[in-house]
Coordinates of N, CA and C in Angstrom, one line a residue:
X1 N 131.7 3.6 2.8 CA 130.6 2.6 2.7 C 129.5 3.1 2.0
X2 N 128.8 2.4 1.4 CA 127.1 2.9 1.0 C 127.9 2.5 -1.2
X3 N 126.5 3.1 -1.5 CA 126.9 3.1 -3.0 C 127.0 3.8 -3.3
X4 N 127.9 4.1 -4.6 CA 128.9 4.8 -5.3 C 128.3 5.3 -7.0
X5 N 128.9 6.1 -7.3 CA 127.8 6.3 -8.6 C 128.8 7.0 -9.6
X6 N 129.7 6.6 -10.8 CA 130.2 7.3 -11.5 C 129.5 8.6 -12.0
X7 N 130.1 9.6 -12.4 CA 129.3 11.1 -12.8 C 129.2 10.4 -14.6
X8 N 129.3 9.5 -15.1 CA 128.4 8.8 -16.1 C 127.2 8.2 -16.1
X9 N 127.0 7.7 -14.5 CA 125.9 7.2 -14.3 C 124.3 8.3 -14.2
X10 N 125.6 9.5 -13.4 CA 123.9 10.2 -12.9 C 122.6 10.8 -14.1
X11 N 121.8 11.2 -13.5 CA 120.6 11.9 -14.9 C 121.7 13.0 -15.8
X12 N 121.3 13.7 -16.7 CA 121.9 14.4 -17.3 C 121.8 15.7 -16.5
X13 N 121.0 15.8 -15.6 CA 121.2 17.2 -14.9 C 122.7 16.7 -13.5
X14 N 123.2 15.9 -13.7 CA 124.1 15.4 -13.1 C 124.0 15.5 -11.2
X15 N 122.2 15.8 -11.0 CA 121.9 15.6 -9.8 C 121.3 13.8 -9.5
X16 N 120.8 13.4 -8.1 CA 120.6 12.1 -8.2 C 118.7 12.6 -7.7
X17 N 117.7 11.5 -8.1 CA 116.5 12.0 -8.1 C 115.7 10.7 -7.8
X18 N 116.0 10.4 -7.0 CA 115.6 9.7 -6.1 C 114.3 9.3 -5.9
X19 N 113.9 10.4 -4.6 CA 112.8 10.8 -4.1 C 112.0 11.2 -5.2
X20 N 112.4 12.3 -6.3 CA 111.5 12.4 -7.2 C 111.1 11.7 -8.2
X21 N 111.8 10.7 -8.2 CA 111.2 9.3 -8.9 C 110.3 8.2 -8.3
X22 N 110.2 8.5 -6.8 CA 109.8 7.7 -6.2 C 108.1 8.1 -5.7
X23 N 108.2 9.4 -5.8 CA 107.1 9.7 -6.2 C 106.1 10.0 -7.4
X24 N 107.1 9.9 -8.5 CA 105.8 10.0 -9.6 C 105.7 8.4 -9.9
X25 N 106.6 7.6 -9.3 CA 106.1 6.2 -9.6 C 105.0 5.6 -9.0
X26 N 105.0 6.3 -7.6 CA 103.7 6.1 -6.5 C 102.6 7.3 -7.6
X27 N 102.6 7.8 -7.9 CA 101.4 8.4 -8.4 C 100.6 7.9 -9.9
X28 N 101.8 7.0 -10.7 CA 101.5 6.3 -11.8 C 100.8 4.9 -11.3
X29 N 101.4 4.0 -9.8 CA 100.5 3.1 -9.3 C 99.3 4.1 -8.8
X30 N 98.8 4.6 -8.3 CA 97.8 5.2 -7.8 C 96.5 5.2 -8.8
X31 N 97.1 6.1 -10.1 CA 96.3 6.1 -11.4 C 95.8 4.4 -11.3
X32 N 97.0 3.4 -11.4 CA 96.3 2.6 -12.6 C 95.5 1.3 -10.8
X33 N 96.0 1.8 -10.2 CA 94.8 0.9 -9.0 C 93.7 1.6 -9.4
X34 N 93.3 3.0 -9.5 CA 92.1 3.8 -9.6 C 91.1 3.3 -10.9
X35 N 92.5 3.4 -11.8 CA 92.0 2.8 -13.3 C 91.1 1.5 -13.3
X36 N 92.0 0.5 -12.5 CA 91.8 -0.7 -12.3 C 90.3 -1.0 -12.2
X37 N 90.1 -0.1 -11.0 CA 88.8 -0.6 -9.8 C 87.8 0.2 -10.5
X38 N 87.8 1.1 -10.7 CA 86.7 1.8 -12.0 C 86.3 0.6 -13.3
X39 N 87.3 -0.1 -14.1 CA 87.0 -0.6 -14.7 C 86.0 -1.9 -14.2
X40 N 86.5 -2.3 -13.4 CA 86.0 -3.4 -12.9 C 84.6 -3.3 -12.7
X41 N 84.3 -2.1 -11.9 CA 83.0 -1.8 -11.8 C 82.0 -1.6 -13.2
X42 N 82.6 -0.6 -13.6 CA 81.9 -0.7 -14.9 C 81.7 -2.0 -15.6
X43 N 82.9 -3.0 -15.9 CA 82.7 -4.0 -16.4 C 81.2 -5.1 -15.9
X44 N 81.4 -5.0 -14.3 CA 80.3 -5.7 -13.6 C 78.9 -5.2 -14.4
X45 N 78.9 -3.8 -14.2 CA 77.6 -3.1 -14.6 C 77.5 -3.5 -15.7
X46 N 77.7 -3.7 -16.7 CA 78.0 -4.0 -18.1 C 77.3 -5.6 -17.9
X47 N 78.3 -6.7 -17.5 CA 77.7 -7.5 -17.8 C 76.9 -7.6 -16.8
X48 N 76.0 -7.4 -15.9 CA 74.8 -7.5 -15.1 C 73.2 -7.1 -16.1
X49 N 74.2 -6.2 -17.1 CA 73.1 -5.4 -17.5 C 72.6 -6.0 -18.9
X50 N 73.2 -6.2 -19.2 CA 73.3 -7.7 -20.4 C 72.1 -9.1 -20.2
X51 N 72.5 -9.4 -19.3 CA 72.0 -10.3 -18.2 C 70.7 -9.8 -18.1
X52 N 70.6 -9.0 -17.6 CA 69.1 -8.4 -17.4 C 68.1 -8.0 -18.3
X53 N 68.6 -8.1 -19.6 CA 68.0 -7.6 -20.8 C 67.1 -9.2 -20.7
X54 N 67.8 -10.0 -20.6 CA 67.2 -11.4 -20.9 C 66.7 -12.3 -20.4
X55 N 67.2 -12.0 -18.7 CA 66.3 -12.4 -17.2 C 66.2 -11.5 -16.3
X56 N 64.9 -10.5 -17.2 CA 64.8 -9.5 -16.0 C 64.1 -9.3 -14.7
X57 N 63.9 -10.6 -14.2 CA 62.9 -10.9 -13.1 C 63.9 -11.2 -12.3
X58 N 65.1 -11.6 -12.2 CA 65.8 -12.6 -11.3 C 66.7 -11.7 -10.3
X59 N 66.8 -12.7 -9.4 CA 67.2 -12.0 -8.3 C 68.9 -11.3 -8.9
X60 N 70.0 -10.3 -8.1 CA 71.2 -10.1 -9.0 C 72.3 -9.8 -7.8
X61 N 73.7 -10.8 -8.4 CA 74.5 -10.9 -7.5 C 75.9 -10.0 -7.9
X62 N 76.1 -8.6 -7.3 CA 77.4 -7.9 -8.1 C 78.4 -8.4 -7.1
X63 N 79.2 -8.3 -7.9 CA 80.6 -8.8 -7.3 C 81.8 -8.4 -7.9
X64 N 82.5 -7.7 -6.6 CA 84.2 -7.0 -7.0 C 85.3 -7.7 -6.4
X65 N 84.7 -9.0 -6.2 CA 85.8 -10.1 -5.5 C 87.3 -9.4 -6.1
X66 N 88.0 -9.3 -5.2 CA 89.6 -9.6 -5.4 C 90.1 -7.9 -6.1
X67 N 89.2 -7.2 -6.6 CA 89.3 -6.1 -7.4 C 90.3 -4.6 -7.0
X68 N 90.5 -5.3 -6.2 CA 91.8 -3.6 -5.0 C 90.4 -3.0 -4.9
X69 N 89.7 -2.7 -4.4 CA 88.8 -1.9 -4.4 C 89.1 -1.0 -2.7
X70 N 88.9 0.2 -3.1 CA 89.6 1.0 -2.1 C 88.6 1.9 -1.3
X71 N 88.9 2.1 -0.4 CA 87.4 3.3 0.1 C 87.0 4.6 -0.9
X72 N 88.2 5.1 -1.7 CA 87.9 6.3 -2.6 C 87.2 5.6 -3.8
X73 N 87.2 4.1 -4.0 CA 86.0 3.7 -5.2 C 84.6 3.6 -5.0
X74 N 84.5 3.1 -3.6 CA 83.2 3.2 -3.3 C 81.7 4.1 -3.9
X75 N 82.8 5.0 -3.8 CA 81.8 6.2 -4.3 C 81.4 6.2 -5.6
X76 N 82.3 5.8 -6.5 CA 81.6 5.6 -8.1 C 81.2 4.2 -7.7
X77 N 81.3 3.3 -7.3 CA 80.2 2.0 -7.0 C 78.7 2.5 -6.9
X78 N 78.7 3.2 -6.0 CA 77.3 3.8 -5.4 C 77.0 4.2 -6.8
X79 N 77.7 5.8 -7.4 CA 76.9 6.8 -8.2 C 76.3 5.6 -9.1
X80 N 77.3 4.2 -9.9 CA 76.5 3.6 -10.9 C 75.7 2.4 -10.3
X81 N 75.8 2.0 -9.0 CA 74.6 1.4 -8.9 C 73.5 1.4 -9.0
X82 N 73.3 3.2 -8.3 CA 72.2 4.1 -8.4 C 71.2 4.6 -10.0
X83 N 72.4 4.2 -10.8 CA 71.8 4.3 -12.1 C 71.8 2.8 -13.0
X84 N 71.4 1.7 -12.3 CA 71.4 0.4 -13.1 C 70.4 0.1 -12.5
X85 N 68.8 -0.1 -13.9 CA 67.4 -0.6 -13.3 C 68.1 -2.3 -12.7
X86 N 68.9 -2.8 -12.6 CA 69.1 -4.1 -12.1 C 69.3 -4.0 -10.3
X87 N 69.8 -2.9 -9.9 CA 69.9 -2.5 -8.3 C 68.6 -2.4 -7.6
X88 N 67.4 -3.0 -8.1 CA 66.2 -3.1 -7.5 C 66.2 -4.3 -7.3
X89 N 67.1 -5.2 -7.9 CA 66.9 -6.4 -7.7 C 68.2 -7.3 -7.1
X90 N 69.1 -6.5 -6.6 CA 70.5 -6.8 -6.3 C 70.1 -7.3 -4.3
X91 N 70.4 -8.4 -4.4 CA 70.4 -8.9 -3.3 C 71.3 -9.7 -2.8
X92 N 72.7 -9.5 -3.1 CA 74.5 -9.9 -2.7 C 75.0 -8.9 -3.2
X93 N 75.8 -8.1 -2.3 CA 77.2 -7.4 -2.5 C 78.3 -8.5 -2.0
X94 N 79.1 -8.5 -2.9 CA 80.6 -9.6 -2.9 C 81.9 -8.2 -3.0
X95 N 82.4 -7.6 -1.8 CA 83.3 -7.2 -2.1 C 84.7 -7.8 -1.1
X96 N 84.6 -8.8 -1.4 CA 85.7 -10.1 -0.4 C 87.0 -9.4 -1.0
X97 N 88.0 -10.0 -0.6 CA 89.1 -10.0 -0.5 C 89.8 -8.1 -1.5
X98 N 89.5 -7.0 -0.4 CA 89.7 -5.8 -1.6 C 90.3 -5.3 -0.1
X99 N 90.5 -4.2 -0.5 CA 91.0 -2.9 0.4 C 90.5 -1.5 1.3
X100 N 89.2 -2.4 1.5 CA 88.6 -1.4 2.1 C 88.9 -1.2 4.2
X101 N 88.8 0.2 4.0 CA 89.6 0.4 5.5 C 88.1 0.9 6.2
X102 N 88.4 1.5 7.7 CA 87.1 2.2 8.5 C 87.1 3.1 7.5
X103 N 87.5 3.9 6.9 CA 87.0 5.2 6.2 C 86.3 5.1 5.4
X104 N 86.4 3.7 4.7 CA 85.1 3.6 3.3 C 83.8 3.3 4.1
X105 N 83.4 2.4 5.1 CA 82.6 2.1 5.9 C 81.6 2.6 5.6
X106 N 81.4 3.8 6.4 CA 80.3 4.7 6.3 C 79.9 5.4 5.0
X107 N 81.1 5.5 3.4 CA 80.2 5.3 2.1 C 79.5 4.0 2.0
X108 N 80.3 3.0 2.6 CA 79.8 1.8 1.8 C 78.1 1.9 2.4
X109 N 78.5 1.8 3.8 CA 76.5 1.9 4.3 C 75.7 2.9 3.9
X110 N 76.1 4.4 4.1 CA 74.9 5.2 3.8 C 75.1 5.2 2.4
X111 N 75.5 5.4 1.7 CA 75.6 5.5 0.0 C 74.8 3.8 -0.7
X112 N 75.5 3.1 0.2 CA 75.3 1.8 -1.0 C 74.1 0.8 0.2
X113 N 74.4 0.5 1.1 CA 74.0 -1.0 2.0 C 72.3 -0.4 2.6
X114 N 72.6 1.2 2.9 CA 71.0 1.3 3.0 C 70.1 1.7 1.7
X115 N 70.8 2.2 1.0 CA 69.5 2.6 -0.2 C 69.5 1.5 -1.1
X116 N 69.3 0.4 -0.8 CA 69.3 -0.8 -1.4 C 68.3 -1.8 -0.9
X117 N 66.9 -1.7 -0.9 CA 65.9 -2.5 0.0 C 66.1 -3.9 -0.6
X118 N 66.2 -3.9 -1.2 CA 66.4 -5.6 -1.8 C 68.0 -6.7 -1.3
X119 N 68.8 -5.8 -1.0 CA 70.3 -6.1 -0.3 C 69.8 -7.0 0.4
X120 N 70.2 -8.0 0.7 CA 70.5 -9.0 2.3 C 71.4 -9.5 2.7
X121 N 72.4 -9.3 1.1 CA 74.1 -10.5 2.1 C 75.4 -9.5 1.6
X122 N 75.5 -9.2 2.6 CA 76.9 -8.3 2.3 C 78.5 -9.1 2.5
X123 N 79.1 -9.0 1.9 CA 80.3 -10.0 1.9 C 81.5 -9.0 2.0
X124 N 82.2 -8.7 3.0 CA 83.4 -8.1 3.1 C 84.8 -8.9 4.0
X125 N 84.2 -10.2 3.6 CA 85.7 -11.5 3.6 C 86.9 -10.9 3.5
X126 N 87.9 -10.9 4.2 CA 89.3 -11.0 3.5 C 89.9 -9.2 3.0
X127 N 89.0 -8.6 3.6 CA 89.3 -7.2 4.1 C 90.4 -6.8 4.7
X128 N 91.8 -7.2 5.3 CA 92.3 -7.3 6.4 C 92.4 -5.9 6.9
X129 N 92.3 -4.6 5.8 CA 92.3 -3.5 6.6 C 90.9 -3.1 7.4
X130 N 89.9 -3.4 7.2 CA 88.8 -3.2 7.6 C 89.0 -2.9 9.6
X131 N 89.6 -4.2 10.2 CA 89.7 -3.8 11.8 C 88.3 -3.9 12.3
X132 N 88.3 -3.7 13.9 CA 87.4 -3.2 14.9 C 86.8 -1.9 14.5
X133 N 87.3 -1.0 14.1 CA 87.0 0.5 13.7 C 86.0 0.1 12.8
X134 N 86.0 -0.3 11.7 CA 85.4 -0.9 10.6 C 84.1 -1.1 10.7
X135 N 84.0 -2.0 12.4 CA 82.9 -3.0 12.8 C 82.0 -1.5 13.6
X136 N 82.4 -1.1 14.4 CA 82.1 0.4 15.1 C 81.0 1.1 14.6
X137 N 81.8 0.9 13.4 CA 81.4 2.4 12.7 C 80.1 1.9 11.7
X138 N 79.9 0.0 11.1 CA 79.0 -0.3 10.1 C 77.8 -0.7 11.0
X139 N 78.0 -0.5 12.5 CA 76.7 -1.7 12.8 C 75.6 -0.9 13.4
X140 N 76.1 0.8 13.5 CA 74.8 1.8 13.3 C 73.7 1.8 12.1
X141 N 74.7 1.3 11.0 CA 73.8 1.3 9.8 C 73.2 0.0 10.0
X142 N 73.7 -0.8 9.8 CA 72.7 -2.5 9.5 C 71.4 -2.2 10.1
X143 N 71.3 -1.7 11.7 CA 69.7 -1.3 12.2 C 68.9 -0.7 10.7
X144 N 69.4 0.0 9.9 CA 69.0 0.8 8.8 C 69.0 -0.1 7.3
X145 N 69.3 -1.2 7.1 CA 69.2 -2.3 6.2 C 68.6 -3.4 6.6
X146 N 68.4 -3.8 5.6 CA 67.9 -5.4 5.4 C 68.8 -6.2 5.6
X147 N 70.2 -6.0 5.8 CA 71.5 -6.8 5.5 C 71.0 -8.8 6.6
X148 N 70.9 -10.2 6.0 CA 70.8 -10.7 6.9 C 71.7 -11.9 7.2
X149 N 72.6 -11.4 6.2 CA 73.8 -12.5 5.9 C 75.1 -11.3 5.9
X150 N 76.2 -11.5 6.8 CA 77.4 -10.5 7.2 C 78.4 -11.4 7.1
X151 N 79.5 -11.0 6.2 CA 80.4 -12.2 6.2 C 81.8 -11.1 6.6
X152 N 82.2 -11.2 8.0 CA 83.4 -10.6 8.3 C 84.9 -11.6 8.5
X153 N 85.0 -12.4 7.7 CA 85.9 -13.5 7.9 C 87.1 -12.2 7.5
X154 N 88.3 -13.4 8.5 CA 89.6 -12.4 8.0 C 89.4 -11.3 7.9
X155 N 89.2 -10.1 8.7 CA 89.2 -9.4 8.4 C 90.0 -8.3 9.7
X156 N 90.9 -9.0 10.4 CA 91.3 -8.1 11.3 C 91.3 -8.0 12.5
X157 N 89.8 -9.1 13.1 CA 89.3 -8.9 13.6 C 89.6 -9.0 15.3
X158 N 89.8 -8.2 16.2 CA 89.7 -9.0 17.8 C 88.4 -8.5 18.4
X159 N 88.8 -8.8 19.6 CA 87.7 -9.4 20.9 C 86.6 -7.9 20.6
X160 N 87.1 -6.5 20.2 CA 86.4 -5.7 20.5 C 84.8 -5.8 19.6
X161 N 85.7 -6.5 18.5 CA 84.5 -6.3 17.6 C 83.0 -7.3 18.5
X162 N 83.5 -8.4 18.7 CA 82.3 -9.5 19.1 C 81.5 -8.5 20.6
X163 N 82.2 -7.6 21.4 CA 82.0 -6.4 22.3 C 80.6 -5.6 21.6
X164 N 81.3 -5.2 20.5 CA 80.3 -4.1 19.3 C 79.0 -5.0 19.2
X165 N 79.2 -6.0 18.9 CA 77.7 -6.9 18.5 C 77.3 -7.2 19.6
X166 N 77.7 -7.5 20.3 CA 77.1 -7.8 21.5 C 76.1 -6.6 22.7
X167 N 76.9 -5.7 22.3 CA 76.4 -4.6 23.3 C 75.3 -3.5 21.9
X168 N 75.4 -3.8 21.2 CA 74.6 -3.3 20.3 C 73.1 -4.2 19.2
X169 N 72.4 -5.6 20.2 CA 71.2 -6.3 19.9 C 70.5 -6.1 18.9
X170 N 69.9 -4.8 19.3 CA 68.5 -4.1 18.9 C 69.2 -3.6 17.4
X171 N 70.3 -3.0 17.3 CA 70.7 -3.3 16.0 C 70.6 -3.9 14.9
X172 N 71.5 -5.2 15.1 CA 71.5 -6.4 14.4 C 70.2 -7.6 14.4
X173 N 69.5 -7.4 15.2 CA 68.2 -7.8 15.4 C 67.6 -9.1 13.9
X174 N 67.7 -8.0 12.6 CA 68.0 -9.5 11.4 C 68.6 -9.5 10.8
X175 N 69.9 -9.7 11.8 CA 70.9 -10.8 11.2 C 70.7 -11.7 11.0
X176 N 70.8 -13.0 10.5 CA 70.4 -14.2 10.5 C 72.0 -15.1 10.6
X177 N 72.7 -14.2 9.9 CA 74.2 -15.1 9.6 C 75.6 -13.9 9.9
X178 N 76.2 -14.5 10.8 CA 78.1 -13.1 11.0 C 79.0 -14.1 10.7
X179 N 79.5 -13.8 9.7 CA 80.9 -14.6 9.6 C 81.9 -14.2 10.4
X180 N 82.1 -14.5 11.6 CA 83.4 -13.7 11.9 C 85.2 -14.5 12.0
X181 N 85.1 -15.3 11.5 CA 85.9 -17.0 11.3 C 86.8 -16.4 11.2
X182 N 88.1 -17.3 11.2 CA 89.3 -16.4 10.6 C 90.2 -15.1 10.9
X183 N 89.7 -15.0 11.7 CA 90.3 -13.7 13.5 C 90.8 -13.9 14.2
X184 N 91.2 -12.8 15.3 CA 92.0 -13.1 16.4 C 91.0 -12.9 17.4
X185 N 90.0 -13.3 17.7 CA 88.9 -13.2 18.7 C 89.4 -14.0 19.8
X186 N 89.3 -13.9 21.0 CA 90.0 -14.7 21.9 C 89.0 -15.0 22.6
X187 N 88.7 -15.7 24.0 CA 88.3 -16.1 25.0 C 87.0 -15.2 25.3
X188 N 87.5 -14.0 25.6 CA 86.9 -12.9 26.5 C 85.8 -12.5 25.0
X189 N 86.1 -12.1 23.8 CA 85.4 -12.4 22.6 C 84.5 -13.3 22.8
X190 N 84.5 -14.8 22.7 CA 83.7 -15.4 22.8 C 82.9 -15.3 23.9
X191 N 82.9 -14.8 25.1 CA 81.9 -14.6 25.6 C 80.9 -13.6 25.2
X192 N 81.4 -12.6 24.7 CA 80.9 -11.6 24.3 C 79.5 -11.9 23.1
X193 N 80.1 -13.1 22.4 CA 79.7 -13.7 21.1 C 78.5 -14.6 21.5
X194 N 78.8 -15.1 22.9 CA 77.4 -15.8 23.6 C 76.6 -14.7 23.6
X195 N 76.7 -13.6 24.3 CA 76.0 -12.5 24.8 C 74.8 -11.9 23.8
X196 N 75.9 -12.0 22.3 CA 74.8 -11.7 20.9 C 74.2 -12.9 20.5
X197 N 74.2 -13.9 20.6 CA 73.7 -15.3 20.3 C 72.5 -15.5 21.3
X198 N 72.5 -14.7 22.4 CA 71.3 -15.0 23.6 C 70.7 -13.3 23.4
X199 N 70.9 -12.7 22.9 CA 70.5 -11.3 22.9 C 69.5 -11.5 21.4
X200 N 70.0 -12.1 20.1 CA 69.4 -12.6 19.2 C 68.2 -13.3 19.9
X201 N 68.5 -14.6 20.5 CA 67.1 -15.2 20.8 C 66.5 -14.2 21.5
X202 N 66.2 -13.6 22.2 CA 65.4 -12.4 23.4 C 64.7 -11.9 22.1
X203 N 65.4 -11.5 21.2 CA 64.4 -10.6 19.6 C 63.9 -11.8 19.1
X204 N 64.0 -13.2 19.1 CA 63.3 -14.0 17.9 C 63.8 -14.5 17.6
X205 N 65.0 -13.6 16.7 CA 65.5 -14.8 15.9 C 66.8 -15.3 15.9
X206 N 67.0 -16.4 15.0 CA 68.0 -17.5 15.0 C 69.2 -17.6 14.5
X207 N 69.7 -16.6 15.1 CA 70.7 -16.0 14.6 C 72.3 -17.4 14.7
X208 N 73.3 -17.1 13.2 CA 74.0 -18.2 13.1 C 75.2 -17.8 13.2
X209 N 76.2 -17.4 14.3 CA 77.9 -17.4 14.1 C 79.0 -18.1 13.7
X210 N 79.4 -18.0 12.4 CA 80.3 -18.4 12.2 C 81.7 -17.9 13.2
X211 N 82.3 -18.9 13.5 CA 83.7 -18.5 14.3 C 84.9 -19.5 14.7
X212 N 85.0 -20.4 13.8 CA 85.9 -21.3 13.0 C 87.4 -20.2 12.6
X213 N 88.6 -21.0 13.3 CA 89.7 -20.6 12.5 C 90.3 -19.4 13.6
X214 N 89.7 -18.9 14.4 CA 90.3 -17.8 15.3 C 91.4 -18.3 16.2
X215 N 92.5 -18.3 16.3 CA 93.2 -19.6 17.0 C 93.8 -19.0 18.3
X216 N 93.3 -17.8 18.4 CA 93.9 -17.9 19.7 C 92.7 -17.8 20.8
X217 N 91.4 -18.2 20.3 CA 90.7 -18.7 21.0 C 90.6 -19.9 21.4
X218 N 90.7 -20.1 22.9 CA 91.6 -21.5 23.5 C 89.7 -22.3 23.5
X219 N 90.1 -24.1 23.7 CA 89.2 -25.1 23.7 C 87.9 -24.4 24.8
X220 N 88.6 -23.4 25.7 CA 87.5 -23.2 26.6 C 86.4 -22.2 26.3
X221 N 86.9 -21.2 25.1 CA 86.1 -20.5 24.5 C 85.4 -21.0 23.3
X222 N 86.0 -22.2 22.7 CA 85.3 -22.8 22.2 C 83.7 -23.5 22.8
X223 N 84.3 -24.4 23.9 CA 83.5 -25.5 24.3 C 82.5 -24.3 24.6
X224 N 82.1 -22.7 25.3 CA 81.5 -21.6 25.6 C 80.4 -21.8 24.5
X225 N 80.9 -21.2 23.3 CA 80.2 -21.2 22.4 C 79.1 -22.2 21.5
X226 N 80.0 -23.8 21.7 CA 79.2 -24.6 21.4 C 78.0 -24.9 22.6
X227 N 78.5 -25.4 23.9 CA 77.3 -25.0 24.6 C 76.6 -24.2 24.3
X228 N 76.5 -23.0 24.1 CA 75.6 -21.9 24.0 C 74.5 -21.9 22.9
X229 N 75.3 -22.5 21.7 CA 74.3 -22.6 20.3 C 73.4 -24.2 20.7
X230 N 73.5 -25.2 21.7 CA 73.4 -26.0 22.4 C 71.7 -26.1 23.1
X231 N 72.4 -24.7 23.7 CA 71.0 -24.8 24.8 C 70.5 -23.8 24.0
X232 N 70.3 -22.9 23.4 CA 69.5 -22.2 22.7 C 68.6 -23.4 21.7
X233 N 69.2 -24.1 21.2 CA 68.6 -25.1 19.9 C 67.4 -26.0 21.3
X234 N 68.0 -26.2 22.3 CA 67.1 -27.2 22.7 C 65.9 -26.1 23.6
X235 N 65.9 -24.9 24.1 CA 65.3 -23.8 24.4 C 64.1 -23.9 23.4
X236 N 64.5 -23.7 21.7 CA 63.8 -23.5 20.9 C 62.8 -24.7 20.7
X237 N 63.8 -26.3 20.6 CA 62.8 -27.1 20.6 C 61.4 -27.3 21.9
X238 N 62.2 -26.9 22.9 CA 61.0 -26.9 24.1 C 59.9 -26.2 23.9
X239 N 60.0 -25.2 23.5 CA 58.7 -23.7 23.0 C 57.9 -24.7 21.8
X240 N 58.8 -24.7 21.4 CA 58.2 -25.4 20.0 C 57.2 -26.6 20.5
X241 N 57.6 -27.3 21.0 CA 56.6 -29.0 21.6 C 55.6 -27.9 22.6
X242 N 56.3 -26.9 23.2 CA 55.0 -26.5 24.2 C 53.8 -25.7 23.4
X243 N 54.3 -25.5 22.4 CA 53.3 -24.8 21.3 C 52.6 -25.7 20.2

């Protein structure tokens, strides 16, 4: 049984090389993903920088939507962001739908998301390696950013993460917007998701969750959450007429 190979077929060293084909093929994809995501970046910087020659006042949105972008690129992200006069004015990171896991995380924040005072909307959509780990490990930094728009859609997500925001307030404090849609957040999540939604109001502010699309959050974690955004809105209105 299995397959069969005439001694006309094999390499000329008349051994079969398999494995050693199978790795320099994995190392020629490796290069040209690396190739890939380098280029891209540079390309952005390029035309950002174009752009800026001609509207240099305006606010600047970089974007590596779709790009494989991988936790080992991150790092040349940072070094040339760090060297484009337009990153004083860069106020959206778009790295949606790429390949970033927990391990890029902590370049992406301390390298790129805090030395960026002008940042407010970080977009990491469609991440799917990203996970809970992911969420853990970015929401020490956000206390340390401006970030006020978080878009975690699709990205892996369960109950622990809405746990992470919830037990960690004083953090996230200006957030203004969490995309978390598009997850496996369940029941016990959405309470959790109240807990930061009422932990928000206690700091001020008015904070907005997205959480659309999670489906194995049943009608009763729903109906939780809309109540909650509910009485908060009419809380606000009352302060508001009593002021």
């Amino acid at each position: 049984s299995g397959a069969s190979f005439a001694e006309s077929q094999l390499p000329s060293s008349g051994l079969l090389t398999v494995e050693a084909d199978r790795e320099v093929i994995k190392e020629i994809e490796e290069k040209v993903m690396q190739t890939y995501a380098h280029f891209a970046v540079l390309s952005q910087c390029t035309v950002l920088y174009m752009k800026d020659l001609h509207r240099p006042n305006q606010s600047v949105t970089f974007s590596l939507r779709g790009k494989q972008i991988r936790p080992m690129d991150l790092t040349i992200l940072a070094t040339q962001l760090h060297q484009m006069d337009f990153t004083k004015r860069l106020t959206v990171l778009d790295l949606s739908r790429n390949l970033i896991t927990p391990s890029g995380v902590t370049t992406l924040m301390e390298e790129i998301v805090t030395q960026i005072p002008s940042l407010t909307e970080l977009n990491l959509g469609e991440n799917p390696l990203l996970s809970d780990q992911g969420v853990k490990l970015m929401i020490p930094f956000l206390g340390k950013s401006n970030i006020k728009v978080l878009n975690l859609a699709r990205c892996g997500l369960h109950d622990r993460s809405a746990r992470y925001f919830r037990n960690n307030g004083f953090l996230i404090k200006n957030l203004l917007h969490i995309d978390v849609s598009n997850n496996s957040i369940e029941d016990k999540g959405a309470k959790d998701l109240v807990g930061t939604l009422k932990h928000a109001h206690e700091f001020g502010t008015d904070l907005y969750i997205s959480y659309g699309g999670n489906e194995r959050m049943t009608a009763k974690g729903l109906r939780l959450l809309q109540s909650t955004k509910l009485e908060l809105a009419l809380l606000d209105t009352g302060e508001s007429a009593r002021g």
